[in-house]
XYZ file of C-alpha atoms in Angstrom:
289
model
C 21.466 5.909 -0.517
C 19.189 7.702 -2.975
C 17.755 11.156 -2.391
C 15.158 12.860 -4.576
C 14.814 16.627 -4.891
C 11.502 18.435 -5.317
C 11.563 18.286 -9.104
C 12.219 14.537 -9.121
C 9.355 13.944 -6.672
C 7.033 16.095 -8.765
C 7.740 13.926 -11.810
C 6.391 10.914 -9.916
C 2.953 12.507 -9.462
C 0.470 11.048 -11.983
C -0.732 13.405 -14.719
C -4.355 13.322 -15.789
C -5.187 12.722 -19.434
C -7.958 14.913 -20.866
C -9.778 11.837 -22.129
C -9.447 9.893 -18.888
C -12.162 7.749 -17.363
C -12.311 5.915 -14.063
C -10.695 2.829 -15.555
C -7.862 4.544 -17.409
C -7.074 6.410 -14.180
C -6.398 3.081 -12.483
C -8.261 0.543 -10.392
C -7.235 -0.650 -6.942
C -8.579 -3.913 -5.607
C -8.253 -3.620 -1.854
C -8.552 -6.682 0.381
C -8.803 -5.203 3.851
C -10.691 -5.060 7.111
C -12.291 -7.620 9.374
C -15.163 -7.531 11.823
C -12.631 -6.652 14.510
C -10.888 -3.946 12.467
C -13.337 -2.420 9.979
C -11.663 0.977 10.094
C -8.594 -0.319 8.271
C -10.618 -0.915 5.117
C -12.208 2.535 5.348
C -8.930 4.370 5.879
C -6.960 2.553 3.186
C -9.772 2.877 0.656
C -10.320 6.614 1.092
C -6.559 7.242 1.085
C -6.295 5.441 -2.252
C -8.994 7.684 -3.712
C -7.269 10.825 -2.439
C -4.009 9.543 -3.960
C -5.753 9.531 -7.331
C -7.032 6.024 -8.027
C -9.960 6.198 -10.418
C -11.786 3.184 -8.997
C -11.329 1.548 -5.610
C -13.003 -1.817 -5.139
C -12.948 -3.116 -1.572
C -13.233 -6.790 -0.698
C -13.827 -7.258 2.995
C -15.340 -9.365 5.749
C -19.053 -9.916 4.949
C -20.417 -8.492 8.249
C -18.771 -5.109 7.639
C -19.655 -4.618 3.958
C -22.543 -2.223 4.851
C -20.341 -0.278 7.255
C -17.549 0.264 4.716
C -20.036 1.154 1.974
C -21.747 3.678 4.231
C -18.397 5.241 5.102
C -17.862 6.378 1.511
C -20.594 6.227 -1.112
C -18.092 6.295 -4.008
C -16.497 3.004 -2.943
C -17.483 -0.317 -4.474
C -17.594 -2.798 -1.595
C -18.016 -6.560 -1.815
C -17.550 -9.560 0.494
C -14.334 -11.551 0.119
C -16.056 -14.462 -1.598
C -17.358 -12.213 -4.394
C -13.874 -11.944 -5.887
C -13.613 -13.882 -9.150
C -9.960 -14.923 -9.342
C -10.441 -16.608 -12.708
C -11.420 -13.280 -14.269
C -8.179 -11.516 -13.364
C -6.203 -10.067 -16.280
C -2.803 -8.402 -16.590
C -2.519 -4.706 -15.853
C -2.224 -2.654 -19.051
C -0.904 0.818 -19.726
C -4.330 2.144 -20.732
C -6.167 0.290 -17.986
C -3.716 -0.078 -15.097
C -4.626 -1.774 -11.866
C -3.033 -2.955 -8.652
C -3.884 -4.845 -5.480
C -3.398 -4.206 -1.778
C -4.040 -6.840 0.873
C -3.716 -7.233 4.613
C -4.683 -3.961 6.277
C -6.838 -4.817 9.284
C -6.179 -8.566 9.029
C -5.606 -10.551 12.212
C -2.234 -12.345 11.931
C -3.815 -15.344 13.659
C -6.738 -15.578 11.227
C -5.878 -18.402 8.821
C -8.700 -17.543 6.430
C -7.481 -13.961 6.105
C -3.907 -15.100 5.540
C -5.086 -17.556 2.909
C -6.645 -14.613 1.089
C -3.221 -12.966 0.859
C -1.859 -16.105 -0.791
C -4.715 -16.181 -3.284
C -4.065 -12.570 -4.253
C -0.348 -13.185 -4.713
C -1.053 -16.166 -6.940
C -3.818 -14.628 -9.066
C -2.736 -11.003 -9.488
C -0.975 -10.083 -12.719
C -0.150 -6.616 -11.464
C 1.578 -5.002 -8.480
C 0.487 -6.357 -5.083
C 1.072 -4.496 -1.822
C 0.965 -6.575 1.377
C 0.433 -4.683 4.623
C -0.464 -5.132 8.268
C -1.604 -8.505 9.541
C -1.389 -9.887 6.018
C 2.402 -9.846 6.252
C 2.215 -12.806 8.615
C 1.259 -14.976 5.630
C 4.690 -14.380 4.121
C 6.503 -16.036 7.004
C 5.474 -19.300 5.317
C 8.125 -20.514 2.829
C 5.430 -21.218 0.250
C 4.341 -17.605 0.298
C 7.914 -16.345 -0.012
C 8.289 -18.639 -3.019
C 5.115 -17.110 -4.446
C 6.756 -13.687 -4.189
C 9.861 -15.014 -5.924
C 7.744 -16.454 -8.733
C 5.992 -13.117 -9.115
C 9.358 -11.400 -9.416
C 10.517 -13.848 -12.059
C 7.296 -13.218 -14.002
C 7.834 -9.453 -13.843
C 5.113 -8.650 -11.308
C 6.030 -6.370 -8.413
C 5.345 -7.193 -4.776
C 5.501 -4.421 -2.175
C 5.826 -5.139 1.553
C 5.149 -2.411 4.139
C 6.210 -3.775 7.553
C 6.938 -1.887 10.740
C 9.906 -3.072 12.769
C 8.110 -5.907 14.556
C 6.588 -7.258 11.354
C 9.943 -7.024 9.606
C 11.569 -9.008 12.416
C 8.993 -11.781 11.987
C 9.685 -11.914 8.249
C 13.437 -11.983 8.892
C 13.514 -14.621 11.643
C 13.012 -17.792 9.534
C 15.691 -16.618 7.113
C 18.294 -15.710 9.729
C 18.377 -12.081 8.591
C 19.858 -9.656 11.114
C 17.514 -6.906 12.282
C 19.830 -4.432 14.049
C 20.458 -2.140 11.060
C 17.141 -1.047 9.496
C 18.706 -0.031 6.173
C 20.362 -3.439 5.800
C 17.176 -5.167 6.984
C 15.094 -3.449 4.308
C 17.591 -4.441 1.622
C 17.937 -8.030 2.831
C 14.171 -8.537 2.976
C 13.761 -7.010 -0.472
C 16.278 -9.465 -1.876
C 14.803 -12.429 -0.012
C 11.258 -11.735 -1.219
C 12.032 -10.199 -4.634
C 10.028 -7.238 -3.406
C 10.121 -3.526 -2.728
C 10.224 -3.164 1.054
C 8.996 -0.095 2.914
C 10.394 -0.530 6.414
C 8.384 1.920 8.504
C 9.774 3.640 11.581
C 11.023 7.013 12.843
C 13.089 6.874 9.650
C 11.542 4.861 6.832
C 13.811 2.840 4.546
C 12.678 1.826 1.070
C 14.628 -0.807 -0.836
C 14.161 -2.883 -3.960
C 17.222 -4.955 -3.095
C 19.512 -2.580 -4.981
C 18.485 1.031 -4.569
C 17.842 2.329 -1.052
C 15.917 5.471 -0.121
C 15.718 7.109 3.296
C 12.487 8.969 4.044
C 13.123 10.988 7.194
C 10.374 13.622 6.989
C 7.884 11.959 9.322
C 7.280 12.679 12.967
C 5.804 11.202 16.138
C 2.315 12.387 15.186
C 2.211 9.347 12.890
C 2.537 6.998 15.849
C -1.221 6.442 15.997
C -3.566 3.645 15.037
C -4.650 3.699 11.415
C -1.813 5.717 9.915
C -0.248 2.572 8.454
C -3.537 1.775 6.717
C -3.496 5.278 5.239
C 0.032 4.745 3.895
C -0.958 1.421 2.338
C -3.889 3.135 0.633
C -1.749 5.986 -0.689
C 0.886 3.673 -2.151
C -1.804 1.326 -3.466
C -3.565 4.220 -5.167
C -0.329 5.305 -6.859
C 0.444 1.754 -7.988
C -3.060 1.488 -9.437
C -2.321 4.509 -11.629
C 0.752 2.873 -13.082
C 3.420 4.623 -11.009
C 6.443 2.329 -10.921
C 6.723 0.447 -7.607
C 9.871 2.032 -6.176
C 8.669 5.511 -7.153
C 5.199 4.840 -5.742
C 6.741 3.864 -2.418
C 9.004 6.913 -2.288
C 6.263 9.346 -3.294
C 3.703 7.636 -1.067
C 5.833 7.818 2.059
C 6.752 11.450 1.415
C 3.114 12.446 0.874
C 2.114 10.552 4.015
C 4.762 12.260 6.147
C 4.174 15.736 4.773
C 0.393 15.447 5.102
C 0.906 14.528 8.760
C 3.129 17.572 9.186
C 0.462 19.810 7.636
C -2.146 18.284 9.950
C 0.109 18.947 12.958
C 0.432 22.608 11.946
C -3.325 22.994 11.539
C -4.211 21.117 14.720
C -1.519 19.966 17.132
C 0.863 17.053 16.832
C -0.799 15.388 19.840
C -4.208 15.620 18.183
C -3.407 14.327 14.693
C -5.334 11.171 13.760
C -5.187 8.977 10.676
C -8.240 10.696 9.218
C -6.454 14.068 9.450
C -3.596 12.752 7.322
C -6.099 11.871 4.584
C -7.767 15.279 4.904
C -4.426 17.030 4.363
C -3.319 14.792 1.499
C -4.777 16.910 -1.378
C -3.008 20.054 -0.161
C 0.228 18.102 0.193
C -0.117 16.507 -3.233
C -0.610 19.923 -4.844
C 2.479 21.284 -3.109
C 4.628 18.364 -4.288
C 3.350 18.705 -7.865
C 4.059 22.443 -7.888
C 7.693 21.849 -6.910
C 8.258 20.619 -10.457
């Protein structure tokens, strides 16, 4: 099981180029939020900005477009049907981009789940699938889409909690008792990097396995998973390699929560507080190098 020291973590933090612009710093296309769960889009989007993404474009449920836009003036927010799949191009080193889909989706909403499939098929860049969007991958056709992406060299990142992981595992007969083995088995089955969230978080690409055990019970609150998806998505958008983005993202998430607990109280920490403490945490990780 891999462990990274402070210097190795610091090397994963993106470095700004003096001639950077918002596009060279990386663009995240975020498909998130529904009328029932608008906050998921807001939390994931702002977290991606704080993680360093140069441009976050949110596609969301039409009724909540004004709400998400008002939450953060620097976000570009559009309805789902404004996405032009035919215009998608491969991510490039000078203009990297990534996608995140599923935060705030209802697992029973077929239209939302169809959107996850469209993203997986069209994206020529890393795609993170989170939250209710993971339900789409229970379908064999969607698992095959992940396998095709892997064969084409495009990374897929799955961020399930234990219950979501069990639903992904059930059709494949994968045992769920050992979380480290579960993360590895799911990663192999989906040709993905799996971030299995829990009291201890296991990250696997099907070969390497990383244990992130710095979190605490203050993260057991609504919205913190959306924040993690945004952090990892923001790192992916900047060109951080998928396994490294997941390791760094989970560490930043956990440590920011710990900072928030010190400043407030572990009972009082909310998802928004984790985002607020992210810049301080990011600076501390960078300075360890």
